[in-house]
Amino acid sequence: MNGRRRPVRAAGVRLAALLGLVLACVVLPGSASAAPTAGEVSVSGLQADNTTDPLGIDDPRPALSWRLTSPVNGEQQSSYRILVADSVSALTAENGNVWDSGEVASGNSVAVAYGGPALVSQRTYYWAVRVRDVHGAASAWSAPAHWETGLLSAADWHGAQWISPSSSTVTAPLLRTGFTLAKPVAKARAYAFGLGFYELRLNGAKVGDRVLTPASTPYDKRDLYATYDVTGDLRQGANAAGLWLGNGYDANFSPYGFRWTGPKQALLYIDVTYTDGSHQAITTDGTWKWATGPITGDSIYHGESYDARLERTGWDGPGYDDSGWQQVRQVAAPSGALQADTMPPITVAQTLGAVKLTQPQPGVYVYDFGQNIAGWEVLRTQGPAGATVTMRTAEELLGNGTIDTTTNRNARSTDAFTLAGTGSTEVYEPRFTYHGFRYLQVTGDPQTPTLSSVQARVVHASVPSTGTFTSSDALLNRIWQNNRWTILNNSMSTPTDNPVRDERTPPGMDVQAYHDASTVEFGMDTYYINYLRDMPPGTALPSDGGNALQPDMGGDQITLAWTLYQQYGDRATLAATYPLMKKFVDDGAAAVPGHIWTTGFGDWWPPDLSGNANGGMGSPGAGNCTSEVPIVNTALSYVQAQDVAKAATALGQSADATHFAQVADAIKQAFNQRFLNADGASYGDGSQTTAILPLAFGMVPAADVAAVGARLVDTILTTNGGHLNTGIFGTRYLMDALTEIGRTDVAMTVLDQTSYPGFGYEIGKGATTDWEEWTYASSMETHDHAMFGGINASLYTRLAGIQPAAPGYATVDVNPRIPEGLQHVAASVDTVRGTVASSWTVTGTRIALDVTVPVGATATVHVPHFGQGGATSVSPAGGATQQNTTGTDTTYAVGSGNWHFTGSLVPAATSSLPGTWTRCAAETGTCAVSGTQTVAFGAQGKYAYTTATGSVACTNTVFGDPDQGVSKVCYAQTAPPATGVWQSCAVETGNCSFSGTQTVAFGAQGKYAYTTATGSVACTNTVFGDPITNVSKSCSLTAPPPAATTWTPCAAETAGCVFTGTHEVAFGAAGRYAYGTFTGGTACTNAVFGDPAPDRPKTCFVQ
């Protein structure tokens, strides 16, 4: 089942069902052979503007997309043909009487712009696609799809008038009218908009499944009307229409969000098509009437009050006596343009039952739903008229078992229901508010509550799930799940900072930190497109404080537009946002001429590590609200300038691309000049984030990457005891930075912590969503903040290794990283082209990797292995091309389909040494030497060298990292120019020639630079650098450290490895080994070797 295919909303289900009856009897050209044969491509999953069979769109050139499937690997689309017609029967006759694209030679199946004549309002357009495969063979025609246009001009509203109650202060008024339909109804559409919220009702029932509608927008810029299929809601004869209005995002809403001012008002046009083809229009006008209703108070923040005694039974049905109601008044239209609402509407996603009921105090009942959500409660009760039940929501509990409303801040989050006293069960759920909560506290219930007395509605934008992830690490799986819940809870009509306290506004900083995770986890294309449309020119949305020009709070428009292009191939949105992107970077460069930002939020909410409790990690406390502002905002400005440069290239703006690349380079140079410390190993104050961002963003000078990476690892493991010390941006890029230096294992150490601070600490405290602050502080910081959810992106891109290498996953890079302690990862992303999946399992000394690539895409797959001799294989072999083998992986180029790869996990270096090299220490150990010797550090032909006296640490910090991701070894031998070991081969400026591969030393007087070369090397400062200035130097050579040898498994952990003679034995797993030289055999235990790979089953290998 395709997760990302966005279905038509429930309001249009009837049309889809009716159309399905027609299509069931239709066979399109070529469809008689629809069952695929070998090599045949099938077309399905048609979408217009990212939606299946959309209703009421106003895009003049809808973007058309489809998916391809094939039973064989390696298939591609070579051309396509699109037919658009005014009927299914025309498509059946292969007659594109609206538009026929003709045969287009292209492999693209994503966002092909409609190219026919101008679209007409309220018209259904049917379309189908046929493609040709790589051999030119035509597919069957797809099943027909359709899109329906909305109202494309003001005249199409047929004179509908804006109406409002005659009282400007009334709460939640009811508006109604009655009308008669003289003939049988063939089709009916309703086009509706209301301020603040509205609920459309026809003949006694709510229409559609939208809630909290319309979407929040800059109301003076654009107002989004919804289209409903109401064919089944109307009937010949008497009918009635009702509109129920709520406050919504009115003037009392947060000053940082979109707000509207003025009277509650509504606009409605219903177009009825009779079976004889004639039409009737029902519109809002001065004949409508209004009255007060049972909702006596409603607020997004504070909740809703409902008095069932004030219900007007039947008010929205025909025949209701409204003689006592007042006439509406006509009011001026809002200043914003009416546009079709194309974003995924807010709906009830699921209903939860309570998992626990307690009575902490007399008459006080507390329900636990087991999950922190955004939404509201449903109450079922019975009692006398006038009895009022009060319901309050919260995320946490106090020590006495009642709710803790601290994180609600000023939001009262209280609903009150006054019973009508009907003598039977009465049911209440709010309409025009929502809360963030896990716990519901009920007081005043006239009957004794039971566990089934309440339920919770989970409410958010109806975005489809597109990502799946699982691993052998239960805590990691829980972190992934919590992050997903948090993102959804904050996906309302705009992204919110939290669903709990009195903000719930678009947080540019948060979105920038997690949008690359949310676009993998969910189908966010149309959601974020609407978000970007509401950006004021050159700035940012009114967000939760801060200067919109700052890279942290305002730069999300740049990174988000680029992410949409990468994830969905959405070039149109990139082009539409591009002027804002340019202006933002140029304005920032003008505002900060030296490129060093000194204002902003920085790495918002790092933990407080100032105390001595908890193993030196500090006690959970308030922490620092801001951290490393200059480093964070300057680094973000670099990424944003880079993204604009890349966008310019994608859009063919070559001059802009050059300009913004130069801006990015200037920022990078200024950054390193200002923040890189003299030791070349740290930035700023040396905290984690100061290294994470430049490493993740590629800002560290190449010569300093190893040192900066080593210092970061030491800071994490030693200074911070394996814990994170990061806020919003440092956390997002923590795994990315560590993976870049080959230490994904350290990232897993951080994520697996269960003590403070970290995700595991929160989960241990019962968290089901992400906290705004790492501590369990009794303050306003909510426990449902999505800003830390961005790390989910790294689970897909680093652990599973799935990344788009071209927009819309036209090409895919699958490069999984295998950290210690993790035996299995499986992930999938339902992309615009189909499902991309990566699943790997480590068993003993083997890794199995399964990869799925959708038709129309290609992939580069990196099959991991460790050390030398890491053989790999692929199945099926046909269609996979081996490209390159390094010390860490072998890469294959593959086409679409399912692929199975294997790799061997063998130890790294060896010590059956030619020449005079002696193995002196494993990586992280100390190589002790007699006197002064040359020490080589590396493996498999890649070495770094130094001249050491007494001892030297075998670490990347000392040598740099000559072969990332591989376990390395130190070798020592007599330093040059000792005869019998080193052979003189050339004087300075000469050429040192030899057979095979040799180690060459260049220098004099005990100061040498080294390289490993094959055939010859020039003895110059240009090649080696100058190890001793103003002295004549020469080259000497000797046999290099050992090449690969064969390792044979000889025993599992705790068993005995037995052999004849003296051999070196490696003990470990997954690239982490300890070594020893033994005669006759050895026990394979931690007692003998130490534990090189904790929590992993290990194996002994004999050389």
mmCIF file of N, CA and C in Angstrom, residues 841-848:
data_model
loop_
_atom_site.group_PDB
_atom_site.id
_atom_site.type_symbol
_atom_site.label_atom_id
_atom_site.label_comp_id
_atom_site.label_asym_id
_atom_site.label_seq_id
_atom_site.Cartn_x
_atom_site.Cartn_y
_atom_site.Cartn_z
ATOM 1 N N THR A 841 21.365 -6.507 7.839
ATOM 2 C CA THR A 841 21.474 -7.362 9.020
ATOM 3 C C THR A 841 22.892 -7.886 9.118
ATOM 4 N N VAL A 842 23.470 -7.792 10.301
ATOM 5 C CA VAL A 842 24.793 -8.335 10.561
ATOM 6 C C VAL A 842 24.629 -9.672 11.276
ATOM 7 N N THR A 843 25.221 -10.701 10.701
ATOM 8 C CA THR A 843 25.190 -12.029 11.306
ATOM 9 C C THR A 843 26.612 -12.555 11.337
ATOM 10 N N GLY A 844 27.174 -12.634 12.534
ATOM 11 C CA GLY A 844 28.551 -13.107 12.643
ATOM 12 C C GLY A 844 29.494 -12.190 11.897
ATOM 13 N N THR A 845 30.145 -12.741 10.867
ATOM 14 C CA THR A 845 31.116 -11.962 10.093
ATOM 15 C C THR A 845 30.554 -11.520 8.743
ATOM 16 N N ARG A 846 29.239 -11.592 8.573
ATOM 17 C CA ARG A 846 28.632 -11.236 7.296
ATOM 18 C C ARG A 846 27.595 -10.141 7.490
ATOM 19 N N ILE A 847 27.470 -9.308 6.477
ATOM 20 C CA ILE A 847 26.392 -8.335 6.435
ATOM 21 C C ILE A 847 25.566 -8.597 5.186
ATOM 22 N N ALA A 848 24.262 -8.632 5.337
ATOM 23 C CA ALA A 848 23.339 -8.781 4.215
ATOM 24 C C ALA A 848 22.585 -7.471 4.067
#
